[in-house]
Amino acid sequence: MLDFVIVAFAVFLMVKQINRPDAESAAAPPPPAATKEGGYCKSTIPRRGDALPALHIGTRADGMSVSDRVRVEKIEVLSDNWYVLRKATFAFRRNDGTWQMQSREAYDRGNGAAILLYDEARRMTILVRQFRYPAFSNGHDDLLTEVPAGLLDDASPEERIRIEVEEETGYRIRDVHKVFEAFMSPGSVTEKLHFFVGLYSPSDRASAGGGDAAEGEDIEVLELGFDQALAMIATGEICDAKSIMLLQYAALHIFPPDSALQRHRRQLGIDLDDRRLVAEGRLRHEAQPDMGLEDHAMGRTAILEIAQLLALGHGVADPHPDDAG
């Protein structure tokens, strides 16, 4: 009889242990329901149509994503005069498993798109200058020099950026290429920008541009050499984040750094296919006819000598001005 009682008590303890909630579950507050004031629980937070699914790069070993760690209790609209400012109250599950109540404000102005227009053959780019009151209120007493950009307003990023380019710059472009997307100020603003690059040529200009006067836009259009635009980052003349990002992208992927010889040639107005380089090769070919003209014209010795002359500011004389090509 005693053995039966001991076994029964042991079974009772095992069942109780299995059914007991663990410490983390007991500490976690129940998921809050939506409030009548307009709050949302986790599954009903509105998402914009162009928002991409989270990649969950930081998913924990137990399979928990960030969505599993956030329980929104209430969302209040503080302002909707221009865009929408909301205050969210939520519980956040910390790395140690405890839940902490927090509140944050987020300014929702929608998502947008920005583009760097470039003419690869001429090594040029199109930028715009316009007044930005928030920058002015923070001490920037000048217009901002930027790449063309605009809010999506329910259009696709590709469609919107074409519209914005023509409206702001007057250029009607055809091909645009998306290179990346980024949150611009994730601590307080919901906006995510879609970044593009696109080719243009002088023949693509359909109007003067200048923006939409009804929306208060008064935009100046600038066509600058790419190297000049890139240098304006260091001088502070370009201090707009999206523009800096696209110019740096182009410096890495579209306009690779010049060699010293290329820079000197451009400074002196000498094209890469300038006939003086061919003439230099012809002169050497006549002196040593057993070697090919192309070998001399583009050979290492000729290029180094020409680079030295160009560095000193001297041109390279054409020994055959009448028949050099």
PDB file of C-alpha atoms in Angstrom:
ATOM      1  CA  MET A   1       0.000   0.000   0.000  1.00  0.00           C
ATOM      2  CA  LEU A   2       2.815   2.380   0.874  1.00  0.00           C
ATOM      3  CA  ASP A   3       4.495   1.657  -2.463  1.00  0.00           C
ATOM      4  CA  PHE A   4       1.267   2.546  -4.301  1.00  0.00           C
ATOM      5  CA  VAL A   5       1.003   5.885  -2.461  1.00  0.00           C
ATOM      6  CA  ILE A   6       4.615   6.782  -3.269  1.00  0.00           C
ATOM      7  CA  VAL A   7       4.163   5.974  -6.975  1.00  0.00           C
ATOM      8  CA  ALA A   8       0.907   7.945  -7.153  1.00  0.00           C
ATOM      9  CA  PHE A   9       2.529  10.986  -5.503  1.00  0.00           C
ATOM     10  CA  ALA A  10       5.471  10.836  -7.941  1.00  0.00           C
ATOM     11  CA  VAL A  11       3.089  10.757 -10.932  1.00  0.00           C
ATOM     12  CA  PHE A  12       1.206  13.762  -9.487  1.00  0.00           C
ATOM     13  CA  LEU A  13       4.436  15.767  -9.229  1.00  0.00           C
ATOM     14  CA  MET A  14       5.431  14.928 -12.815  1.00  0.00           C
ATOM     15  CA  VAL A  15       2.057  16.015 -14.224  1.00  0.00           C
ATOM     16  CA  LYS A  16       2.198  19.251 -12.225  1.00  0.00           C
ATOM     17  CA  GLN A  17       5.717  20.002 -13.528  1.00  0.00           C
ATOM     18  CA  ILE A  18       4.685  19.431 -17.144  1.00  0.00           C
ATOM     19  CA  ASN A  19       1.658  21.726 -16.899  1.00  0.00           C
ATOM     20  CA  ARG A  20       3.444  24.520 -15.020  1.00  0.00           C
ATOM     21  CA  PRO A  21       4.191  27.598 -17.209  1.00  0.00           C
ATOM     22  CA  ASP A  22       7.857  28.443 -17.482  1.00  0.00           C
ATOM     23  CA  ALA A  23       9.289  31.617 -15.984  1.00  0.00           C
ATOM     24  CA  GLU A  24       9.388  33.503 -19.289  1.00  0.00           C
ATOM     25  CA  SER A  25       5.781  32.690 -20.156  1.00  0.00           C
ATOM     26  CA  ALA A  26       4.603  33.650 -16.694  1.00  0.00           C
ATOM     27  CA  ALA A  27       6.444  36.965 -16.877  1.00  0.00           C
ATOM     28  CA  ALA A  28       5.093  37.883 -20.307  1.00  0.00           C
ATOM     29  CA  PRO A  29       1.948  40.033 -20.345  1.00  0.00           C
ATOM     30  CA  PRO A  30      -0.927  38.778 -22.478  1.00  0.00           C
ATOM     31  CA  PRO A  31      -1.183  40.228 -25.964  1.00  0.00           C
ATOM     32  CA  PRO A  32      -3.221  43.431 -25.708  1.00  0.00           C
ATOM     33  CA  ALA A  33      -6.409  43.855 -27.679  1.00  0.00           C
ATOM     34  CA  ALA A  34      -7.137  46.790 -29.932  1.00  0.00           C
ATOM     35  CA  THR A  35      -8.403  49.832 -28.062  1.00  0.00           C
ATOM     36  CA  LYS A  36     -11.436  51.914 -29.001  1.00  0.00           C
ATOM     37  CA  GLU A  37      -9.162  54.958 -29.322  1.00  0.00           C
ATOM     38  CA  GLY A  38      -7.578  53.533 -32.443  1.00  0.00           C
ATOM     39  CA  GLY A  39      -4.845  51.325 -30.985  1.00  0.00           C
ATOM     40  CA  TYR A  40      -3.760  48.180 -32.795  1.00  0.00           C
ATOM     41  CA  CYS A  41      -2.559  44.808 -31.693  1.00  0.00           C
ATOM     42  CA  LYS A  42       0.450  43.333 -33.475  1.00  0.00           C
ATOM     43  CA  SER A  43      -1.422  41.687 -36.323  1.00  0.00           C
ATOM     44  CA  THR A  44      -3.444  44.770 -37.326  1.00  0.00           C
ATOM     45  CA  ILE A  45      -0.761  47.478 -37.570  1.00  0.00           C
ATOM     46  CA  PRO A  46      -1.250  49.111 -40.996  1.00  0.00           C
ATOM     47  CA  ARG A  47       1.504  48.561 -43.551  1.00  0.00           C
ATOM     48  CA  ARG A  48       2.108  50.541 -46.727  1.00  0.00           C
ATOM     49  CA  GLY A  49       1.546  48.767 -50.006  1.00  0.00           C
ATOM     50  CA  ASP A  50       5.146  49.160 -51.132  1.00  0.00           C
ATOM     51  CA  ALA A  51       6.607  47.860 -47.860  1.00  0.00           C
ATOM     52  CA  LEU A  52       8.801  44.803 -48.314  1.00  0.00           C
ATOM     53  CA  PRO A  53       8.606  41.747 -46.055  1.00  0.00           C
ATOM     54  CA  ALA A  54      11.155  41.769 -43.254  1.00  0.00           C
ATOM     55  CA  LEU A  55      14.254  39.726 -44.036  1.00  0.00           C
ATOM     56  CA  HIS A  56      14.639  38.676 -40.378  1.00  0.00           C
ATOM     57  CA  ILE A  57      18.410  38.675 -40.689  1.00  0.00           C
ATOM     58  CA  GLY A  58      18.597  38.883 -36.894  1.00  0.00           C
ATOM     59  CA  THR A  59      16.302  35.942 -36.166  1.00  0.00           C
ATOM     60  CA  ARG A  60      17.309  34.227 -32.954  1.00  0.00           C
ATOM     61  CA  ALA A  61      18.341  30.621 -32.627  1.00  0.00           C
ATOM     62  CA  ASP A  62      14.902  29.804 -31.161  1.00  0.00           C
ATOM     63  CA  GLY A  63      13.197  31.101 -34.328  1.00  0.00           C
ATOM     64  CA  MET A  64      11.872  34.278 -32.721  1.00  0.00           C
ATOM     65  CA  SER A  65      11.722  37.306 -35.018  1.00  0.00           C
ATOM     66  CA  VAL A  66      11.413  40.965 -34.070  1.00  0.00           C
ATOM     67  CA  SER A  67       7.671  40.754 -34.767  1.00  0.00           C
ATOM     68  CA  ASP A  68       7.436  38.151 -31.985  1.00  0.00           C
ATOM     69  CA  ARG A  69       9.104  40.567 -29.579  1.00  0.00           C
ATOM     70  CA  VAL A  70       6.742  43.521 -30.037  1.00  0.00           C
ATOM     71  CA  ARG A  71       3.212  43.765 -28.590  1.00  0.00           C
ATOM     72  CA  VAL A  72       1.582  47.052 -29.495  1.00  0.00           C
ATOM     73  CA  GLU A  73      -0.968  48.223 -26.922  1.00  0.00           C
ATOM     74  CA  LYS A  74      -2.081  51.571 -28.296  1.00  0.00           C
ATOM     75  CA  ILE A  75      -1.433  53.946 -31.184  1.00  0.00           C
ATOM     76  CA  GLU A  76      -2.519  57.579 -30.884  1.00  0.00           C
ATOM     77  CA  VAL A  77      -2.626  60.114 -33.717  1.00  0.00           C
ATOM     78  CA  LEU A  78      -0.981  63.298 -32.456  1.00  0.00           C
ATOM     79  CA  SER A  79      -1.147  65.270 -35.710  1.00  0.00           C
ATOM     80  CA  ASP A  80      -2.347  64.826 -39.272  1.00  0.00           C
ATOM     81  CA  ASN A  81      -2.129  68.409 -40.553  1.00  0.00           C
ATOM     82  CA  TRP A  82       0.412  67.637 -43.308  1.00  0.00           C
ATOM     83  CA  TYR A  83       1.622  64.096 -42.743  1.00  0.00           C
ATOM     84  CA  VAL A  84       0.774  61.838 -39.791  1.00  0.00           C
ATOM     85  CA  LEU A  85       2.501  61.846 -36.414  1.00  0.00           C
ATOM     86  CA  ARG A  86       1.636  58.851 -34.232  1.00  0.00           C
ATOM     87  CA  LYS A  87       2.567  57.799 -30.719  1.00  0.00           C
ATOM     88  CA  ALA A  88       2.824  54.057 -30.089  1.00  0.00           C
ATOM     89  CA  THR A  89       2.805  52.369 -26.683  1.00  0.00           C
ATOM     90  CA  PHE A  90       4.116  48.815 -26.767  1.00  0.00           C
ATOM     91  CA  ALA A  91       5.805  46.025 -24.829  1.00  0.00           C
ATOM     92  CA  PHE A  92       9.220  44.947 -26.091  1.00  0.00           C
ATOM     93  CA  ARG A  93      10.817  41.628 -25.185  1.00  0.00           C
ATOM     94  CA  ARG A  94      14.444  42.295 -24.264  1.00  0.00           C
ATOM     95  CA  ASN A  95      17.339  39.941 -24.950  1.00  0.00           C
ATOM     96  CA  ASP A  96      17.184  38.607 -21.382  1.00  0.00           C
ATOM     97  CA  GLY A  97      13.553  37.550 -21.884  1.00  0.00           C
ATOM     98  CA  THR A  98      11.915  40.287 -19.807  1.00  0.00           C
ATOM     99  CA  TRP A  99       9.216  42.565 -21.219  1.00  0.00           C
ATOM    100  CA  GLN A 100       9.572  46.347 -21.038  1.00  0.00           C
ATOM    101  CA  MET A 101       6.877  48.933 -21.728  1.00  0.00           C
ATOM    102  CA  GLN A 102       8.017  51.686 -24.112  1.00  0.00           C
ATOM    103  CA  SER A 103       6.525  54.536 -26.132  1.00  0.00           C
ATOM    104  CA  ARG A 104       7.783  56.060 -29.360  1.00  0.00           C
ATOM    105  CA  GLU A 105       6.617  58.728 -31.791  1.00  0.00           C
ATOM    106  CA  ALA A 106       6.879  58.121 -35.547  1.00  0.00           C
ATOM    107  CA  TYR A 107       6.311  60.598 -38.353  1.00  0.00           C
ATOM    108  CA  ASP A 108       4.704  58.934 -41.374  1.00  0.00           C
ATOM    109  CA  ARG A 109       5.154  60.844 -44.635  1.00  0.00           C
ATOM    110  CA  GLY A 110       5.046  57.805 -46.899  1.00  0.00           C
ATOM    111  CA  ASN A 111       7.880  56.239 -48.854  1.00  0.00           C
ATOM    112  CA  GLY A 112       9.807  57.878 -51.668  1.00  0.00           C
ATOM    113  CA  ALA A 113      12.262  57.519 -54.525  1.00  0.00           C
ATOM    114  CA  ALA A 114      15.450  59.324 -55.549  1.00  0.00           C
ATOM    115  CA  ILE A 115      17.629  59.116 -58.658  1.00  0.00           C
ATOM    116  CA  LEU A 116      21.059  60.093 -59.904  1.00  0.00           C
ATOM    117  CA  LEU A 117      20.910  61.113 -63.564  1.00  0.00           C
ATOM    118  CA  TYR A 118      24.208  60.646 -65.370  1.00  0.00           C
ATOM    119  CA  ASP A 119      25.655  61.080 -68.834  1.00  0.00           C
ATOM    120  CA  GLU A 120      28.438  58.521 -68.927  1.00  0.00           C
ATOM    121  CA  ALA A 121      29.950  59.692 -72.210  1.00  0.00           C
ATOM    122  CA  ARG A 122      30.331  63.299 -71.023  1.00  0.00           C
ATOM    123  CA  ARG A 123      30.862  62.385 -67.350  1.00  0.00           C
ATOM    124  CA  MET A 124      28.060  64.732 -66.271  1.00  0.00           C
ATOM    125  CA  THR A 125      25.161  64.615 -63.822  1.00  0.00           C
ATOM    126  CA  ILE A 126      21.924  66.540 -63.189  1.00  0.00           C
ATOM    127  CA  LEU A 127      21.185  67.976 -59.729  1.00  0.00           C
ATOM    128  CA  VAL A 128      18.545  70.376 -58.422  1.00  0.00           C
ATOM    129  CA  ARG A 129      18.553  73.219 -55.888  1.00  0.00           C
ATOM    130  CA  GLN A 130      15.535  74.086 -53.773  1.00  0.00           C
ATOM    131  CA  PHE A 131      14.444  75.590 -50.465  1.00  0.00           C
ATOM    132  CA  ARG A 132      13.963  73.178 -47.554  1.00  0.00           C
ATOM    133  CA  TYR A 133      12.396  74.774 -44.504  1.00  0.00           C
ATOM    134  CA  PRO A 134      13.442  72.058 -41.980  1.00  0.00           C
ATOM    135  CA  ALA A 135      17.083  72.497 -43.052  1.00  0.00           C
ATOM    136  CA  PHE A 136      16.704  76.293 -42.893  1.00  0.00           C
ATOM    137  CA  SER A 137      15.236  76.058 -39.392  1.00  0.00           C
ATOM    138  CA  ASN A 138      18.316  74.085 -38.335  1.00  0.00           C
ATOM    139  CA  GLY A 139      20.732  76.790 -39.446  1.00  0.00           C
ATOM    140  CA  HIS A 140      21.252  75.987 -43.145  1.00  0.00           C
ATOM    141  CA  ASP A 141      20.995  79.454 -44.712  1.00  0.00           C
ATOM    142  CA  ASP A 142      21.079  78.288 -48.323  1.00  0.00           C
ATOM    143  CA  LEU A 143      19.187  76.223 -50.856  1.00  0.00           C
ATOM    144  CA  LEU A 144      19.856  72.483 -50.752  1.00  0.00           C
ATOM    145  CA  THR A 145      21.592  70.861 -53.719  1.00  0.00           C
ATOM    146  CA  GLU A 146      20.054  67.429 -54.244  1.00  0.00           C
ATOM    147  CA  VAL A 147      19.308  64.628 -56.649  1.00  0.00           C
ATOM    148  CA  PRO A 148      15.732  64.596 -58.004  1.00  0.00           C
ATOM    149  CA  ALA A 149      13.363  62.833 -55.603  1.00  0.00           C
ATOM    150  CA  GLY A 150       9.752  62.618 -54.494  1.00  0.00           C
ATOM    151  CA  LEU A 151       7.158  60.727 -52.474  1.00  0.00           C
ATOM    152  CA  LEU A 152       5.495  57.717 -54.091  1.00  0.00           C
ATOM    153  CA  ASP A 153       1.874  58.764 -53.420  1.00  0.00           C
ATOM    154  CA  ASP A 154       0.605  55.241 -54.209  1.00  0.00           C
ATOM    155  CA  ALA A 155       2.556  54.987 -57.495  1.00  0.00           C
ATOM    156  CA  SER A 156       5.265  52.387 -58.040  1.00  0.00           C
ATOM    157  CA  PRO A 157       8.814  53.613 -57.334  1.00  0.00           C
ATOM    158  CA  GLU A 158       9.787  53.338 -61.039  1.00  0.00           C
ATOM    159  CA  GLU A 159       6.695  55.223 -62.215  1.00  0.00           C
ATOM    160  CA  ARG A 160       7.042  57.935 -59.601  1.00  0.00           C
ATOM    161  CA  ILE A 161      10.724  58.647 -60.197  1.00  0.00           C
ATOM    162  CA  ARG A 162      10.155  59.156 -63.933  1.00  0.00           C
ATOM    163  CA  ILE A 163       7.377  61.648 -63.163  1.00  0.00           C
ATOM    164  CA  GLU A 164       9.501  63.492 -60.601  1.00  0.00           C
ATOM    165  CA  VAL A 165      12.497  63.731 -62.949  1.00  0.00           C
ATOM    166  CA  GLU A 166      10.476  65.383 -65.710  1.00  0.00           C
ATOM    167  CA  GLU A 167       8.625  67.651 -63.280  1.00  0.00           C
ATOM    168  CA  GLU A 168      11.784  68.846 -61.527  1.00  0.00           C
ATOM    169  CA  THR A 169      14.411  68.798 -64.283  1.00  0.00           C
ATOM    170  CA  GLY A 170      12.479  68.729 -67.561  1.00  0.00           C
ATOM    171  CA  TYR A 171      14.285  65.568 -68.705  1.00  0.00           C
ATOM    172  CA  ARG A 172      12.124  62.700 -69.973  1.00  0.00           C
ATOM    173  CA  ILE A 173      14.109  59.567 -69.225  1.00  0.00           C
ATOM    174  CA  ARG A 174      13.336  56.024 -70.284  1.00  0.00           C
ATOM    175  CA  ASP A 175      15.513  53.519 -68.477  1.00  0.00           C
ATOM    176  CA  VAL A 176      15.943  53.618 -64.717  1.00  0.00           C
ATOM    177  CA  HIS A 177      17.803  51.067 -62.630  1.00  0.00           C
ATOM    178  CA  LYS A 178      17.105  50.470 -58.952  1.00  0.00           C
ATOM    179  CA  VAL A 179      20.307  50.046 -56.933  1.00  0.00           C
ATOM    180  CA  PHE A 180      19.188  49.840 -53.292  1.00  0.00           C
ATOM    181  CA  GLU A 181      16.679  51.081 -50.708  1.00  0.00           C
ATOM    182  CA  ALA A 182      17.186  52.504 -47.236  1.00  0.00           C
ATOM    183  CA  PHE A 183      15.443  53.975 -44.203  1.00  0.00           C
ATOM    184  CA  MET A 184      16.631  57.565 -43.964  1.00  0.00           C
ATOM    185  CA  SER A 185      15.900  58.405 -40.309  1.00  0.00           C
ATOM    186  CA  PRO A 186      14.615  55.223 -38.656  1.00  0.00           C
ATOM    187  CA  GLY A 187      14.657  56.653 -35.146  1.00  0.00           C
ATOM    188  CA  SER A 188      11.700  58.937 -35.843  1.00  0.00           C
ATOM    189  CA  VAL A 189      10.533  58.778 -39.485  1.00  0.00           C
ATOM    190  CA  THR A 190       8.918  55.782 -41.190  1.00  0.00           C
ATOM    191  CA  GLU A 191      10.071  56.777 -44.695  1.00  0.00           C
ATOM    192  CA  LYS A 192      12.006  54.337 -46.834  1.00  0.00           C
ATOM    193  CA  LEU A 193      13.629  55.565 -50.044  1.00  0.00           C
ATOM    194  CA  HIS A 194      14.054  53.592 -53.255  1.00  0.00           C
ATOM    195  CA  PHE A 195      17.328  54.638 -54.912  1.00  0.00           C
ATOM    196  CA  PHE A 196      17.782  54.681 -58.696  1.00  0.00           C
ATOM    197  CA  VAL A 197      20.343  55.642 -61.309  1.00  0.00           C
ATOM    198  CA  GLY A 198      19.416  56.545 -64.860  1.00  0.00           C
ATOM    199  CA  LEU A 199      21.103  57.587 -68.095  1.00  0.00           C
ATOM    200  CA  TYR A 200      20.220  60.881 -69.738  1.00  0.00           C
ATOM    201  CA  SER A 201      21.405  62.873 -72.741  1.00  0.00           C
ATOM    202  CA  PRO A 202      20.868  66.515 -73.766  1.00  0.00           C
ATOM    203  CA  SER A 203      18.261  65.375 -76.307  1.00  0.00           C
ATOM    204  CA  ASP A 204      16.085  63.980 -73.484  1.00  0.00           C
ATOM    205  CA  ARG A 205      15.125  67.436 -72.222  1.00  0.00           C
ATOM    206  CA  ALA A 206      11.425  68.047 -72.902  1.00  0.00           C
ATOM    207  CA  SER A 207      10.808  71.162 -70.785  1.00  0.00           C
ATOM    208  CA  ALA A 208      12.460  73.637 -68.449  1.00  0.00           C
ATOM    209  CA  GLY A 209      11.450  71.707 -65.318  1.00  0.00           C
ATOM    210  CA  GLY A 210      11.362  73.718 -62.106  1.00  0.00           C
ATOM    211  CA  GLY A 211       8.824  71.718 -60.112  1.00  0.00           C
ATOM    212  CA  ASP A 212       5.154  72.279 -59.315  1.00  0.00           C
ATOM    213  CA  ALA A 213       4.546  75.919 -58.395  1.00  0.00           C
ATOM    214  CA  ALA A 214       1.167  74.998 -56.887  1.00  0.00           C
ATOM    215  CA  GLU A 215       3.026  72.923 -54.295  1.00  0.00           C
ATOM    216  CA  GLY A 216       5.438  75.758 -53.556  1.00  0.00           C
ATOM    217  CA  GLU A 217       8.328  74.312 -55.569  1.00  0.00           C
ATOM    218  CA  ASP A 218      10.785  76.714 -57.187  1.00  0.00           C
ATOM    219  CA  ILE A 219      13.572  74.414 -58.385  1.00  0.00           C
ATOM    220  CA  GLU A 220      16.839  75.299 -60.105  1.00  0.00           C
ATOM    221  CA  VAL A 221      18.320  72.705 -62.462  1.00  0.00           C
ATOM    222  CA  LEU A 222      22.090  72.163 -62.454  1.00  0.00           C
ATOM    223  CA  GLU A 223      24.189  70.163 -64.893  1.00  0.00           C
ATOM    224  CA  LEU A 224      27.596  69.525 -63.341  1.00  0.00           C
ATOM    225  CA  GLY A 225      30.644  67.444 -64.070  1.00  0.00           C
ATOM    226  CA  PHE A 226      30.515  64.335 -61.928  1.00  0.00           C
ATOM    227  CA  ASP A 227      33.890  65.038 -60.326  1.00  0.00           C
ATOM    228  CA  GLN A 228      32.763  68.554 -59.424  1.00  0.00           C
ATOM    229  CA  ALA A 229      29.572  67.212 -57.840  1.00  0.00           C
ATOM    230  CA  LEU A 230      31.519  64.600 -55.880  1.00  0.00           C
ATOM    231  CA  ALA A 231      33.934  67.252 -54.606  1.00  0.00           C
ATOM    232  CA  MET A 232      30.978  69.312 -53.353  1.00  0.00           C
ATOM    233  CA  ILE A 233      30.432  66.713 -50.625  1.00  0.00           C
ATOM    234  CA  ALA A 234      33.801  67.510 -49.075  1.00  0.00           C
ATOM    235  CA  THR A 235      33.215  71.265 -49.275  1.00  0.00           C
ATOM    236  CA  GLY A 236      29.778  70.984 -47.667  1.00  0.00           C
ATOM    237  CA  GLU A 237      27.980  72.342 -50.734  1.00  0.00           C
ATOM    238  CA  ILE A 238      26.132  69.024 -50.921  1.00  0.00           C
ATOM    239  CA  CYS A 239      24.912  67.998 -47.477  1.00  0.00           C
ATOM    240  CA  ASP A 240      21.800  66.030 -48.391  1.00  0.00           C
ATOM    241  CA  ALA A 241      22.031  62.373 -47.365  1.00  0.00           C
ATOM    242  CA  LYS A 242      20.274  60.769 -50.339  1.00  0.00           C
ATOM    243  CA  SER A 243      22.401  62.764 -52.774  1.00  0.00           C
ATOM    244  CA  ILE A 244      25.631  61.822 -51.008  1.00  0.00           C
ATOM    245  CA  MET A 245      24.645  58.156 -51.056  1.00  0.00           C
ATOM    246  CA  LEU A 246      23.930  58.138 -54.784  1.00  0.00           C
ATOM    247  CA  LEU A 247      27.041  60.124 -55.686  1.00  0.00           C
ATOM    248  CA  GLN A 248      29.176  57.703 -53.689  1.00  0.00           C
ATOM    249  CA  TYR A 249      27.446  54.779 -55.384  1.00  0.00           C
ATOM    250  CA  ALA A 250      28.248  56.274 -58.775  1.00  0.00           C
ATOM    251  CA  ALA A 251      31.864  56.855 -57.756  1.00  0.00           C
ATOM    252  CA  LEU A 252      32.179  53.145 -56.985  1.00  0.00           C
ATOM    253  CA  HIS A 253      30.128  51.610 -59.794  1.00  0.00           C
ATOM    254  CA  ILE A 254      29.626  54.084 -62.662  1.00  0.00           C
ATOM    255  CA  PHE A 255      32.543  56.523 -62.753  1.00  0.00           C
ATOM    256  CA  PRO A 256      35.698  54.718 -61.594  1.00  0.00           C
ATOM    257  CA  PRO A 257      38.566  56.969 -60.483  1.00  0.00           C
ATOM    258  CA  ASP A 258      40.629  58.506 -63.249  1.00  0.00           C
ATOM    259  CA  SER A 259      44.254  57.682 -63.771  1.00  0.00           C
ATOM    260  CA  ALA A 260      46.679  60.594 -63.522  1.00  0.00           C
ATOM    261  CA  LEU A 261      47.092  60.538 -67.313  1.00  0.00           C
ATOM    262  CA  GLN A 262      43.338  60.755 -67.901  1.00  0.00           C
ATOM    263  CA  ARG A 263      43.012  63.685 -65.500  1.00  0.00           C
ATOM    264  CA  HIS A 264      45.839  65.587 -67.210  1.00  0.00           C
ATOM    265  CA  ARG A 265      44.388  64.929 -70.637  1.00  0.00           C
ATOM    266  CA  ARG A 266      40.983  66.232 -69.606  1.00  0.00           C
ATOM    267  CA  GLN A 267      42.467  69.310 -67.924  1.00  0.00           C
ATOM    268  CA  LEU A 268      44.311  70.172 -71.151  1.00  0.00           C
ATOM    269  CA  GLY A 269      41.350  69.353 -73.377  1.00  0.00           C
ATOM    270  CA  ILE A 270      42.976  66.269 -74.895  1.00  0.00           C
ATOM    271  CA  ASP A 271      40.618  63.425 -75.722  1.00  0.00           C
ATOM    272  CA  LEU A 272      41.623  59.823 -74.976  1.00  0.00           C
ATOM    273  CA  ASP A 273      41.666  59.118 -78.736  1.00  0.00           C
ATOM    274  CA  ASP A 274      43.534  62.312 -79.544  1.00  0.00           C
ATOM    275  CA  ARG A 275      45.490  62.057 -82.764  1.00  0.00           C
ATOM    276  CA  ARG A 276      48.616  63.373 -81.055  1.00  0.00           C
ATOM    277  CA  LEU A 277      48.944  60.064 -79.266  1.00  0.00           C
ATOM    278  CA  VAL A 278      48.665  58.294 -82.619  1.00  0.00           C
ATOM    279  CA  ALA A 279      51.212  60.706 -84.066  1.00  0.00           C
ATOM    280  CA  GLU A 280      53.606  59.844 -81.237  1.00  0.00           C
ATOM    281  CA  GLY A 281      53.221  56.200 -82.201  1.00  0.00           C
ATOM    282  CA  ARG A 282      53.788  56.927 -85.884  1.00  0.00           C
ATOM    283  CA  LEU A 283      57.005  58.780 -85.085  1.00  0.00           C
ATOM    284  CA  ARG A 284      58.335  55.785 -83.169  1.00  0.00           C
ATOM    285  CA  HIS A 285      57.102  53.426 -85.894  1.00  0.00           C
ATOM    286  CA  GLU A 286      59.124  55.269 -88.496  1.00  0.00           C
ATOM    287  CA  ALA A 287      62.208  55.034 -86.318  1.00  0.00           C
ATOM    288  CA  GLN A 288      61.671  51.288 -85.734  1.00  0.00           C
ATOM    289  CA  PRO A 289      59.407  49.958 -88.543  1.00  0.00           C
ATOM    290  CA  ASP A 290      59.734  46.378 -87.371  1.00  0.00           C
ATOM    291  CA  MET A 291      57.375  47.166 -84.428  1.00  0.00           C
ATOM    292  CA  GLY A 292      53.637  47.714 -84.818  1.00  0.00           C
ATOM    293  CA  LEU A 293      52.097  51.179 -84.797  1.00  0.00           C
ATOM    294  CA  GLU A 294      49.549  50.243 -82.134  1.00  0.00           C
ATOM    295  CA  ASP A 295      52.261  48.854 -79.874  1.00  0.00           C
ATOM    296  CA  HIS A 296      54.055  52.188 -79.974  1.00  0.00           C
ATOM    297  CA  ALA A 297      50.970  54.389 -79.770  1.00  0.00           C
ATOM    298  CA  MET A 298      49.613  52.673 -76.682  1.00  0.00           C
ATOM    299  CA  GLY A 299      52.789  51.192 -75.304  1.00  0.00           C
ATOM    300  CA  ARG A 300      53.962  51.830 -71.785  1.00  0.00           C
ATOM    301  CA  THR A 301      56.946  53.966 -72.768  1.00  0.00           C
ATOM    302  CA  ALA A 302      54.935  56.356 -74.947  1.00  0.00           C
ATOM    303  CA  ILE A 303      52.177  56.743 -72.349  1.00  0.00           C
ATOM    304  CA  LEU A 304      54.644  57.466 -69.542  1.00  0.00           C
ATOM    305  CA  GLU A 305      56.476  60.050 -71.620  1.00  0.00           C
ATOM    306  CA  ILE A 306      53.239  61.763 -72.666  1.00  0.00           C
ATOM    307  CA  ALA A 307      52.001  61.747 -69.060  1.00  0.00           C
ATOM    308  CA  GLN A 308      55.215  63.478 -67.987  1.00  0.00           C
ATOM    309  CA  LEU A 309      54.758  66.139 -70.666  1.00  0.00           C
ATOM    310  CA  LEU A 310      51.125  66.663 -69.729  1.00  0.00           C
ATOM    311  CA  ALA A 311      52.000  66.903 -66.051  1.00  0.00           C
ATOM    312  CA  LEU A 312      54.322  69.775 -66.952  1.00  0.00           C
ATOM    313  CA  GLY A 313      51.560  71.472 -68.915  1.00  0.00           C
ATOM    314  CA  HIS A 314      53.092  70.834 -72.345  1.00  0.00           C
ATOM    315  CA  GLY A 315      51.200  69.561 -75.356  1.00  0.00           C
ATOM    316  CA  VAL A 316      52.479  66.803 -77.611  1.00  0.00           C
ATOM    317  CA  ALA A 317      53.308  68.118 -81.041  1.00  0.00           C
ATOM    318  CA  ASP A 318      51.919  66.330 -84.088  1.00  0.00           C
ATOM    319  CA  PRO A 319      54.872  65.573 -86.417  1.00  0.00           C
ATOM    320  CA  HIS A 320      52.429  64.928 -89.303  1.00  0.00           C
ATOM    321  CA  PRO A 321      49.658  67.534 -88.976  1.00  0.00           C
ATOM    322  CA  ASP A 322      48.315  66.947 -92.460  1.00  0.00           C
ATOM    323  CA  ASP A 323      47.858  63.196 -92.420  1.00  0.00           C
ATOM    324  CA  ALA A 324      47.583  62.223 -88.775  1.00  0.00           C
ATOM    325  CA  GLY A 325      44.122  60.892 -89.260  1.00  0.00           C
TER     326      GLY A 325
END
